[in-house]
PDB file of C-alpha atoms in Angstrom:
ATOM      1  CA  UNK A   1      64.110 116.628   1.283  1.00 33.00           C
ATOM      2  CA  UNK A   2      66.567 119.694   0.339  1.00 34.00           C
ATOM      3  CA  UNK A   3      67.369 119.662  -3.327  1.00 33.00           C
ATOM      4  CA  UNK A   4      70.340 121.476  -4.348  1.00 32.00           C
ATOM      5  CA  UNK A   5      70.526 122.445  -7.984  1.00 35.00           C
ATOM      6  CA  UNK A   6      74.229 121.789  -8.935  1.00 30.00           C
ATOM      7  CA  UNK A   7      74.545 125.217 -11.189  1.00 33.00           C
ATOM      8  CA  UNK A   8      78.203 126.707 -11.198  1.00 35.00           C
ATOM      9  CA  UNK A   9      78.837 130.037 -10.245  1.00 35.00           C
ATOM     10  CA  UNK A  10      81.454 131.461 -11.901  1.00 40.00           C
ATOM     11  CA  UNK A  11      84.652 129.198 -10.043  1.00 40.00           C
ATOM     12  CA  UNK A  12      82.020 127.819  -7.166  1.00 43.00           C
ATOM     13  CA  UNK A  13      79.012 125.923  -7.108  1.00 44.00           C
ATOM     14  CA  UNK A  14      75.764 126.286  -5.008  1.00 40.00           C
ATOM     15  CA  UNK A  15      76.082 122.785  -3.422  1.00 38.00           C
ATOM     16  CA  UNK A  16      79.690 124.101  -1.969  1.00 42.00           C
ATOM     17  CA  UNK A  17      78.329 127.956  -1.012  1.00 45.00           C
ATOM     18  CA  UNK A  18      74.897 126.145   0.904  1.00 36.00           C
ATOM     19  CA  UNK A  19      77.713 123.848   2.899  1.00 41.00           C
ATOM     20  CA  UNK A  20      79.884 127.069   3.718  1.00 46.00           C
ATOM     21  CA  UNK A  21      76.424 128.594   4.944  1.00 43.00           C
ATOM     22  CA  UNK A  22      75.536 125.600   6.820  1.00 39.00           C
ATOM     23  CA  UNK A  23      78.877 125.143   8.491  1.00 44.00           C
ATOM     24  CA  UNK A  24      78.760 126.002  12.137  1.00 42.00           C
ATOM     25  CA  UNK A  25      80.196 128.791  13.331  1.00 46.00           C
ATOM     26  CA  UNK A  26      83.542 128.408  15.813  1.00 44.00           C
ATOM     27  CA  UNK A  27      82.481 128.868  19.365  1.00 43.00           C
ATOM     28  CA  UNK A  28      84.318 131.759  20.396  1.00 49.00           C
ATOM     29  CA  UNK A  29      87.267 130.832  22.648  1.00 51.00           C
ATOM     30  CA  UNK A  30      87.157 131.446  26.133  1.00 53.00           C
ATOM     31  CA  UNK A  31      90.116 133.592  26.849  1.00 50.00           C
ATOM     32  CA  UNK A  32      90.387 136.961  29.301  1.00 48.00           C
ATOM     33  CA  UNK A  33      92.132 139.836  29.462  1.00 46.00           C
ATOM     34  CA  UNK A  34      95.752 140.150  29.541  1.00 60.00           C
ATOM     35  CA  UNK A  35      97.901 138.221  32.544  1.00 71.00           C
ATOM     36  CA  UNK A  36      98.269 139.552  36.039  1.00 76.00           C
ATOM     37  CA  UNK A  37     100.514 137.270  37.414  1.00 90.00           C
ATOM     38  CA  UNK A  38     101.025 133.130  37.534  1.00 94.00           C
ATOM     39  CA  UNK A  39     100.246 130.798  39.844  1.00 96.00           C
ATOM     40  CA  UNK A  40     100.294 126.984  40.431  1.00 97.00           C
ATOM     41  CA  UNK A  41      97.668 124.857  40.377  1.00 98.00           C
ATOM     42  CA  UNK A  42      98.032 124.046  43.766  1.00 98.00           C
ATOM     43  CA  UNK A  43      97.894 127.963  44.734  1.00 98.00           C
ATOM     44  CA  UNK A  44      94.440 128.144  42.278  1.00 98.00           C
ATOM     45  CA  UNK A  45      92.767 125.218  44.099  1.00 98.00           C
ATOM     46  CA  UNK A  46      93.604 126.409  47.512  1.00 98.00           C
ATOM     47  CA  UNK A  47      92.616 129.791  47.244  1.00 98.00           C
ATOM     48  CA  UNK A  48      89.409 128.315  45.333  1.00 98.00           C
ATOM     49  CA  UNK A  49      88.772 126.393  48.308  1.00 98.00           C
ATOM     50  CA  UNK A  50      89.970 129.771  50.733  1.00 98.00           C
ATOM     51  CA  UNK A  51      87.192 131.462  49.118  1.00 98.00           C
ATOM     52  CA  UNK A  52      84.368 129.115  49.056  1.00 98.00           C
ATOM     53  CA  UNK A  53      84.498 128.541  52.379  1.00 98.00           C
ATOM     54  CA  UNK A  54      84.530 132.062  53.540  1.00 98.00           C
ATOM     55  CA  UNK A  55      81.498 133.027  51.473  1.00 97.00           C
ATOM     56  CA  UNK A  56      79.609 130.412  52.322  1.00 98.00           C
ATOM     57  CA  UNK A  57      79.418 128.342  55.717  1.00 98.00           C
ATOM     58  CA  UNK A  58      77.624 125.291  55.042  1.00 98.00           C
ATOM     59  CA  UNK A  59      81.061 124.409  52.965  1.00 98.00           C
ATOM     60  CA  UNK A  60      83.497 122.500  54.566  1.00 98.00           C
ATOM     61  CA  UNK A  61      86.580 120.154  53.726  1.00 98.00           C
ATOM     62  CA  UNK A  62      87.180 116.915  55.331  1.00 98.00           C
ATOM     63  CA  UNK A  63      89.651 114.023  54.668  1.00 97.00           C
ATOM     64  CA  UNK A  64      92.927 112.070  55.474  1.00 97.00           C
ATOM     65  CA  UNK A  65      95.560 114.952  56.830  1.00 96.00           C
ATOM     66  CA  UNK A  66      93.616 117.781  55.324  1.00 96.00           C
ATOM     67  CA  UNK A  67      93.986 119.437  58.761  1.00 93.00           C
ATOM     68  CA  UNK A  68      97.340 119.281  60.708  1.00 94.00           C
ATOM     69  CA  UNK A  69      99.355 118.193  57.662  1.00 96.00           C
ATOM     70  CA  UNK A  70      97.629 120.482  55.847  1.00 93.00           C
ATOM     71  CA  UNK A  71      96.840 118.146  52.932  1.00 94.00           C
ATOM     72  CA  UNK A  72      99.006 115.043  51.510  1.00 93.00           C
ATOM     73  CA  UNK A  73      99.799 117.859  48.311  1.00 93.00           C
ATOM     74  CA  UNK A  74      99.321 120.754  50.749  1.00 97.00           C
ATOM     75  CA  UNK A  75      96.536 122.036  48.791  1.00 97.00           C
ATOM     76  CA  UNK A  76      94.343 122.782  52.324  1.00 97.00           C
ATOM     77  CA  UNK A  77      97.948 124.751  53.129  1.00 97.00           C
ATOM     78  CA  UNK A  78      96.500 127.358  56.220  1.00 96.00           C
ATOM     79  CA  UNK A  79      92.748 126.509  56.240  1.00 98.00           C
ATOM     80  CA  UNK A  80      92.390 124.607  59.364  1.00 98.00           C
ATOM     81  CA  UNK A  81      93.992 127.935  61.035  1.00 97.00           C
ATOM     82  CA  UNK A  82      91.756 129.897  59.419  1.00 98.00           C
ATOM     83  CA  UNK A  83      88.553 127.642  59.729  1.00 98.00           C
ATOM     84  CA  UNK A  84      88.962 125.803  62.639  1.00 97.00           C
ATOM     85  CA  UNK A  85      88.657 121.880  63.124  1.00 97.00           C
ATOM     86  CA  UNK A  86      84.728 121.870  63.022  1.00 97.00           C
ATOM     87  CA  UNK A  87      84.892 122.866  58.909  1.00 98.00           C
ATOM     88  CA  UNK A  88      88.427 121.319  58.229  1.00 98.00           C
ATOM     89  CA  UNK A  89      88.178 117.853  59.500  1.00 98.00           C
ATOM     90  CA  UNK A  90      91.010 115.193  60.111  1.00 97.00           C
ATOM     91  CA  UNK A  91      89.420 111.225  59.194  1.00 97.00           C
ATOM     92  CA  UNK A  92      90.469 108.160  59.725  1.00 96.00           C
ATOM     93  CA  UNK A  93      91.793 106.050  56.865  1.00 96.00           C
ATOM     94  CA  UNK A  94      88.238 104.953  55.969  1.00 96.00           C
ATOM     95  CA  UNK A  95      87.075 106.313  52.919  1.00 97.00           C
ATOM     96  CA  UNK A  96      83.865 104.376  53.069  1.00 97.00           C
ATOM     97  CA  UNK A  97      82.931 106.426  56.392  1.00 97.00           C
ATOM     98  CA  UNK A  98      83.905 109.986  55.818  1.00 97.00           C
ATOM     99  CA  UNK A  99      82.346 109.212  52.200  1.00 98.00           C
ATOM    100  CA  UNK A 100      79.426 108.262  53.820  1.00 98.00           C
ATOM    101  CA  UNK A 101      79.243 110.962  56.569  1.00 98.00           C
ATOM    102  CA  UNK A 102      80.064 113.762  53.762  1.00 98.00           C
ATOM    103  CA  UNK A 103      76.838 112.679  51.492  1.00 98.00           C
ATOM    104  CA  UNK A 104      74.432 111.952  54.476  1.00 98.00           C
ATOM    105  CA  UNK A 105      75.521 115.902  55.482  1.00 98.00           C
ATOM    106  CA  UNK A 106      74.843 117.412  51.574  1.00 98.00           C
ATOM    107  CA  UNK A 107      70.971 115.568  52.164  1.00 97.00           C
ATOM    108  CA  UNK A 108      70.838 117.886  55.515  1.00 96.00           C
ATOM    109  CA  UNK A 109      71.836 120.978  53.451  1.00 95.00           C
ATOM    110  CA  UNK A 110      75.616 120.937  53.995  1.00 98.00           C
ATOM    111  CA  UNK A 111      77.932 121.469  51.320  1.00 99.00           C
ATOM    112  CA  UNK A 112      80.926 118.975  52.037  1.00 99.00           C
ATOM    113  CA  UNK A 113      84.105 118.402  50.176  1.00 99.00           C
ATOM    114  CA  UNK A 114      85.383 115.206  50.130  1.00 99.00           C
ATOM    115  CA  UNK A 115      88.942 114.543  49.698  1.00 98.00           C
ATOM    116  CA  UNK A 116      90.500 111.275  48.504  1.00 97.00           C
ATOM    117  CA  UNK A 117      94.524 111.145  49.185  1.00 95.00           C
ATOM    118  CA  UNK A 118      93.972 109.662  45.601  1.00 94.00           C
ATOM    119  CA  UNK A 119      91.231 108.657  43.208  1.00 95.00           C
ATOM    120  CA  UNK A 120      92.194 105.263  43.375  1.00 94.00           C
ATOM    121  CA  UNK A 121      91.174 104.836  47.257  1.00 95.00           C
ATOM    122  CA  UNK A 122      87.925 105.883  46.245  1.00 96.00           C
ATOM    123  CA  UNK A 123      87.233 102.815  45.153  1.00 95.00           C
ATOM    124  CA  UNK A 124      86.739 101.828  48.831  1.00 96.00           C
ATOM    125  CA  UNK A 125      83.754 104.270  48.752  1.00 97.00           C
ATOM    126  CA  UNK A 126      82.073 103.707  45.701  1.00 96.00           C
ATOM    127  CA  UNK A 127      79.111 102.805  46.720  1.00 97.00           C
ATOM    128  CA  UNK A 128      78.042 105.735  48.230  1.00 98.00           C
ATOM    129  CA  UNK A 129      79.092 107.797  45.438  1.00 98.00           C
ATOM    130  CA  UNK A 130      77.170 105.818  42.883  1.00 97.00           C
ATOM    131  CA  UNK A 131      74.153 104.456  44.932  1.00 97.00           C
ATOM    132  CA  UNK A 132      73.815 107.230  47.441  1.00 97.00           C
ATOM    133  CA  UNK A 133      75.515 110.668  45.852  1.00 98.00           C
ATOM    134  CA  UNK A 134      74.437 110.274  42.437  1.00 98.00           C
ATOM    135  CA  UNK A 135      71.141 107.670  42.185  1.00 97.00           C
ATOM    136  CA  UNK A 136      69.366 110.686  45.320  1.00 97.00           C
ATOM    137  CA  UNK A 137      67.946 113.245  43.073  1.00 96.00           C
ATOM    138  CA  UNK A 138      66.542 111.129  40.599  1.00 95.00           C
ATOM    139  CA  UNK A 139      65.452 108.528  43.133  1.00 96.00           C
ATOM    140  CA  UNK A 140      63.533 111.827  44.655  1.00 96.00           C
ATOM    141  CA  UNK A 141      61.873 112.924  41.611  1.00 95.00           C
ATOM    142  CA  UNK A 142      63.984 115.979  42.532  1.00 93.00           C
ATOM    143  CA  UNK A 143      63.203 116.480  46.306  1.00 94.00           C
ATOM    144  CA  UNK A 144      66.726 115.694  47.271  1.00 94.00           C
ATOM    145  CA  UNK A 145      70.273 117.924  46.157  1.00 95.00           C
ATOM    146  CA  UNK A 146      73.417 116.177  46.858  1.00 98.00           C
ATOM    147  CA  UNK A 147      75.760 119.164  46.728  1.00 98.00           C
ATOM    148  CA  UNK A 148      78.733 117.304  47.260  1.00 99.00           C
ATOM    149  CA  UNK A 149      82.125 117.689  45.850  1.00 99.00           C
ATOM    150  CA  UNK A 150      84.212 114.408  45.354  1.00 99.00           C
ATOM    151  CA  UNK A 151      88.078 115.897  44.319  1.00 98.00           C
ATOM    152  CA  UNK A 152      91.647 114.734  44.809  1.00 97.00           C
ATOM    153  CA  UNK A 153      94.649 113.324  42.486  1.00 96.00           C
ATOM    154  CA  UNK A 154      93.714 111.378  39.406  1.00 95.00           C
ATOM    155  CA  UNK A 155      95.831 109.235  36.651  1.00 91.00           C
ATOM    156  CA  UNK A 156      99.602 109.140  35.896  1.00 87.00           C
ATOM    157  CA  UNK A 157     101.473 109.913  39.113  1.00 86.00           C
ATOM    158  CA  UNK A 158     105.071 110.448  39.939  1.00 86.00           C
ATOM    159  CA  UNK A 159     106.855 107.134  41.515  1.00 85.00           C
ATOM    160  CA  UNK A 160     103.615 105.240  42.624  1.00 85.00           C
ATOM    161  CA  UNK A 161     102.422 101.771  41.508  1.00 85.00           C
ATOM    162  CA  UNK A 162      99.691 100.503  39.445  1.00 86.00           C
ATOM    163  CA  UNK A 163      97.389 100.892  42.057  1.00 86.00           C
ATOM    164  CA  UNK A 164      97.827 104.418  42.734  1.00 88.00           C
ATOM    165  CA  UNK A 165      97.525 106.126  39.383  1.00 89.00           C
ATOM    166  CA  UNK A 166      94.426 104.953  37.693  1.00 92.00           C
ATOM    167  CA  UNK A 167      92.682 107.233  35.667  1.00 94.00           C
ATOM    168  CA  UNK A 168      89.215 106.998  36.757  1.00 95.00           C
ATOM    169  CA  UNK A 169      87.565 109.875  34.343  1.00 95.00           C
ATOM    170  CA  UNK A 170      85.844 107.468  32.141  1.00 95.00           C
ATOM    171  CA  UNK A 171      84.457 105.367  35.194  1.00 94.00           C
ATOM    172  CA  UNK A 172      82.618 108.364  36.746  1.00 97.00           C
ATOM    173  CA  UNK A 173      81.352 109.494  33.050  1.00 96.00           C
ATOM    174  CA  UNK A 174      79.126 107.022  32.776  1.00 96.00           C
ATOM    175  CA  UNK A 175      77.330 107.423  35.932  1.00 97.00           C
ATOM    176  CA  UNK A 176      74.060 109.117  35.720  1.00 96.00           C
ATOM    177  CA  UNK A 177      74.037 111.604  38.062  1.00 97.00           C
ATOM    178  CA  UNK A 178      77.736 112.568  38.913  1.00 98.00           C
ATOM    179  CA  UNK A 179      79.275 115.845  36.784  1.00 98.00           C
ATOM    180  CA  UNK A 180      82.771 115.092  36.412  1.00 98.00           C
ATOM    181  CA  UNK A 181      85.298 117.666  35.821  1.00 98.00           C
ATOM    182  CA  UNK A 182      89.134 117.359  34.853  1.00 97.00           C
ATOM    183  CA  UNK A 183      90.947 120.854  34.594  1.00 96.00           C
ATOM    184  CA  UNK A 184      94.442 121.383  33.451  1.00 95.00           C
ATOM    185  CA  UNK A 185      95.902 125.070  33.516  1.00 95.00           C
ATOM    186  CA  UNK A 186      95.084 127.159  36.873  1.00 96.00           C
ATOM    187  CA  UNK A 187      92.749 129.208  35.358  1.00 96.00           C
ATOM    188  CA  UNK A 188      90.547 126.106  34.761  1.00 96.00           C
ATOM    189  CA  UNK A 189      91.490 124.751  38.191  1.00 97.00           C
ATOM    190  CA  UNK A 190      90.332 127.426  39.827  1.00 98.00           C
ATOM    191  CA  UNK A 191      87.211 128.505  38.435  1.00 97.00           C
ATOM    192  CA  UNK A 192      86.134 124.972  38.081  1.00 98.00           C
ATOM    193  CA  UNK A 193      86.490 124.212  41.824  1.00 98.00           C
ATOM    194  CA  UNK A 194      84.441 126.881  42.740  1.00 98.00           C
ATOM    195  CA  UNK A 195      81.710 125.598  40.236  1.00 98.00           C
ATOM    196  CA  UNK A 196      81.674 122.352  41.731  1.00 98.00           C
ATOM    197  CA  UNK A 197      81.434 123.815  45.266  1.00 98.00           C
ATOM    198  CA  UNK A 198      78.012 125.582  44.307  1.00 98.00           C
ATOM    199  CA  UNK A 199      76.317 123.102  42.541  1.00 98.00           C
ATOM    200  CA  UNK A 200      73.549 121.685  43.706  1.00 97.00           C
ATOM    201  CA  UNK A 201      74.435 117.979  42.457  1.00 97.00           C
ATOM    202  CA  UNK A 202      77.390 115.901  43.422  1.00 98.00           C
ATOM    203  CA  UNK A 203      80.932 116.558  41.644  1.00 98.00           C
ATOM    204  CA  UNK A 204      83.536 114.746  40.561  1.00 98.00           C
ATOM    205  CA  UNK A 205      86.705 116.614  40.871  1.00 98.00           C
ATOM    206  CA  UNK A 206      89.715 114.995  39.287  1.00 98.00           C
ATOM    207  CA  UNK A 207      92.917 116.733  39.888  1.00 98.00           C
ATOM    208  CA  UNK A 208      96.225 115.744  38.074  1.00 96.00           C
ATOM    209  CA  UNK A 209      99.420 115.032  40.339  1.00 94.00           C
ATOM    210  CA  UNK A 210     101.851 116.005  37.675  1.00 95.00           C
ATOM    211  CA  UNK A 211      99.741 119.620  37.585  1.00 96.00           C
ATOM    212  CA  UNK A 212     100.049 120.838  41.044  1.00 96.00           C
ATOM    213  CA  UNK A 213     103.637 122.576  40.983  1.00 95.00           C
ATOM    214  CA  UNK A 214     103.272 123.974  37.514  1.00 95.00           C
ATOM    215  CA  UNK A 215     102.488 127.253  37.009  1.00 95.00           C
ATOM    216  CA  UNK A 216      99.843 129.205  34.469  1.00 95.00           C
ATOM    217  CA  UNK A 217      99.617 132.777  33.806  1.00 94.00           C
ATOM    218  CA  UNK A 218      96.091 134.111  35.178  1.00 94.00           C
ATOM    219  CA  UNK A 219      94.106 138.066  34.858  1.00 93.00           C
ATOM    220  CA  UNK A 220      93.394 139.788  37.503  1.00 93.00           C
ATOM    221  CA  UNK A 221      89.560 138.914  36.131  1.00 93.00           C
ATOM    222  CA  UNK A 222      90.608 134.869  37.205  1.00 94.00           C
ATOM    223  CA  UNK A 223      92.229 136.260  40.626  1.00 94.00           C
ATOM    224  CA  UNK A 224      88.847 138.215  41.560  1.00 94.00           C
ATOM    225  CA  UNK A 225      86.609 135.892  44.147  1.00 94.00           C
ATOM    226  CA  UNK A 226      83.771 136.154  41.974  1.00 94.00           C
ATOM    227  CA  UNK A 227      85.441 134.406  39.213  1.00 95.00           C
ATOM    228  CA  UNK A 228      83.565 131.269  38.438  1.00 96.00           C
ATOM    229  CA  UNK A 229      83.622 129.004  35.271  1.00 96.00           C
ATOM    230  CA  UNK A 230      80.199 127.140  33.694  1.00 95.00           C
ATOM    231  CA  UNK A 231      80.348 123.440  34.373  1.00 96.00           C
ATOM    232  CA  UNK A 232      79.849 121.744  31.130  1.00 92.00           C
ATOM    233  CA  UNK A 233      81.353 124.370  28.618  1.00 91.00           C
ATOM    234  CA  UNK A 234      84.429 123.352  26.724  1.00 88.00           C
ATOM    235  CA  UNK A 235      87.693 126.004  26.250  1.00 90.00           C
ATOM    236  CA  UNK A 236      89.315 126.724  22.998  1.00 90.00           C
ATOM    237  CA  UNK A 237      92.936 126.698  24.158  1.00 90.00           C
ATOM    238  CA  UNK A 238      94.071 127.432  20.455  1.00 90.00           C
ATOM    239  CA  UNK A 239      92.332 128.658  17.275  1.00 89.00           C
ATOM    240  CA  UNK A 240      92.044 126.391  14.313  1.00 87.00           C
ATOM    241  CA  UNK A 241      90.572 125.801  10.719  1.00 88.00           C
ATOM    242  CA  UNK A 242      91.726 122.245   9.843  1.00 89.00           C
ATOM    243  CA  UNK A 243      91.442 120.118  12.539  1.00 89.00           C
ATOM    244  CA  UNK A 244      90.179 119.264  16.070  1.00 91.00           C
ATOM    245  CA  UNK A 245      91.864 117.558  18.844  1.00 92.00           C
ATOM    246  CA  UNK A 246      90.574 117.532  21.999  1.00 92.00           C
ATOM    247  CA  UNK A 247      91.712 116.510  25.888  1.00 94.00           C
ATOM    248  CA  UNK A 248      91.532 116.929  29.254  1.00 93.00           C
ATOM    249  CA  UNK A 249      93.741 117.316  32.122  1.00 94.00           C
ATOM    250  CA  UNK A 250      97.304 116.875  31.853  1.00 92.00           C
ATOM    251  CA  UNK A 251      96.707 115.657  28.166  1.00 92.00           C
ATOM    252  CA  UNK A 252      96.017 119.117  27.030  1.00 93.00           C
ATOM    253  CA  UNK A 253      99.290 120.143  27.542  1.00 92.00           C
ATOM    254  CA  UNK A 254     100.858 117.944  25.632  1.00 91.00           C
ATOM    255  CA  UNK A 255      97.995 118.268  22.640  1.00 92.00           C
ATOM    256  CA  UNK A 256      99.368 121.726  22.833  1.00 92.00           C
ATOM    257  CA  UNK A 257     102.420 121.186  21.875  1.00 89.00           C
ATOM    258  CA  UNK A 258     102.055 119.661  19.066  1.00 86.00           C
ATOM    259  CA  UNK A 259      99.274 121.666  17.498  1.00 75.00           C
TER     260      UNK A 259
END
């Protein structure tokens, strides 16, 4: 046991100076150089996406309309041009298959990118992102990577029903196995995506509806095609000494402006 003499010090005590030296230190915030430009998050997720797959050719994005229509949000806008059919892939409207084909290719070493027209039809493929996806490597003793990226619309939509904006954040959370990630700004979008593309376990990507058209100012540091962001570090969006709030998504807009 620490025992703390209480002694003053002149106006101070040494119980309050041994808290002050206790006291964690901020985390420094996670901020780059000055702005180069701004882009949507729609622009930051497809050239995120742009990228990946051009460095690396086990990645590729299938889905409902990701191909000809280019994406139900346009977000794979010119990559089935640029890629061809074989890597940008057009599926039926059954989640539960191209779910299922997407995880049996990350066990053979591809890295596919699953796209759900919205979280909530995921639902319909939940199983294999539990019990196959997420259960593998620890099932394996950690012979088997799932490098698998689940992403697509999540929560509060625009003019949709009950059904179709769920939030499913704290559903994935609590599965052992899955990394879930929720960005808000571009900058976060972007680097974020490319994270989950190179990890070696399975990734739950939730985009925000709401987010795609607005735009964030970004370095020329975020624009590079290196740029990459650590899964499982938190950003300081705004210095403080009194008190913390913290969010995700859309959400931290709105902490931010009232903070």
């Amino acid at each position: 046991m620490l025992g703390v003499a209480r002694r003053r010090l002149g106006s101070g005590c040494v119980l309050a100076q041994l808290a002050q030296a206790l006291r964690p230190a901020a985390a420094p915030a996670r901020t780059y150089s000055a702005a180069a430009k701004e882009i949507t998050v729609r622009e930051a997720l497809n050239t995120a996406l742009d990228e990946e797959m051009s460095a690396d050719p086990s990645v590729f994005l299938m889905g409902e309309e990701v191909g000809e229509y280019q994406g139900a949000y346009k977000i794979s806008k010119g990559l089935l041009d640029k890629y061809g059919p074989d890597r940008v892939l057009d599926t039926p409207i059954t989640e539960a298959g191209f779910t299922g084909i997407g995880v049996g290719a990350a066990y053979h070493g591809l890295r596919p990118i699953v796209e759900f027209m919205t979280f909530n039809f995921s639902m319909q493929a939940i199983d294999h992102i539990i019990n196959s996806a997420a259960k593998s490597n620890y099932m394996s003793a950690g012979q088997i990577s799932v490098p698998i990226v689940f992403r697509g619309p999540n929560g509060a939509a625009a003019g949709v029903g009950a059904q179709h904006s769920q939030c499913y954040a704290a559903w994935y959370a609590h599965v052992p196995g899955l990394k879930v990630l929720a960005p808000y700004s571009a900058e976060d979008a972007r680097g974020l995506l490319k994270a989950a593309i190179r990890d070696p376990d399975p990734v739950v990507f939730l985009e925000n509806e709401l987010l795609y058209g607005e735009s964030f100012p970004v370095s020329a540091e975020v624009l590079d095609s290196s740029f990459c962001l650590p899964i499982g570090k938190a950003k300081i969006e705004r210095q403080g000494k009194d008190v913390t709030i913290t969010a995700f998504s859309k959400m931290v807009g709105y902490a931010l402006q009232v903070c």
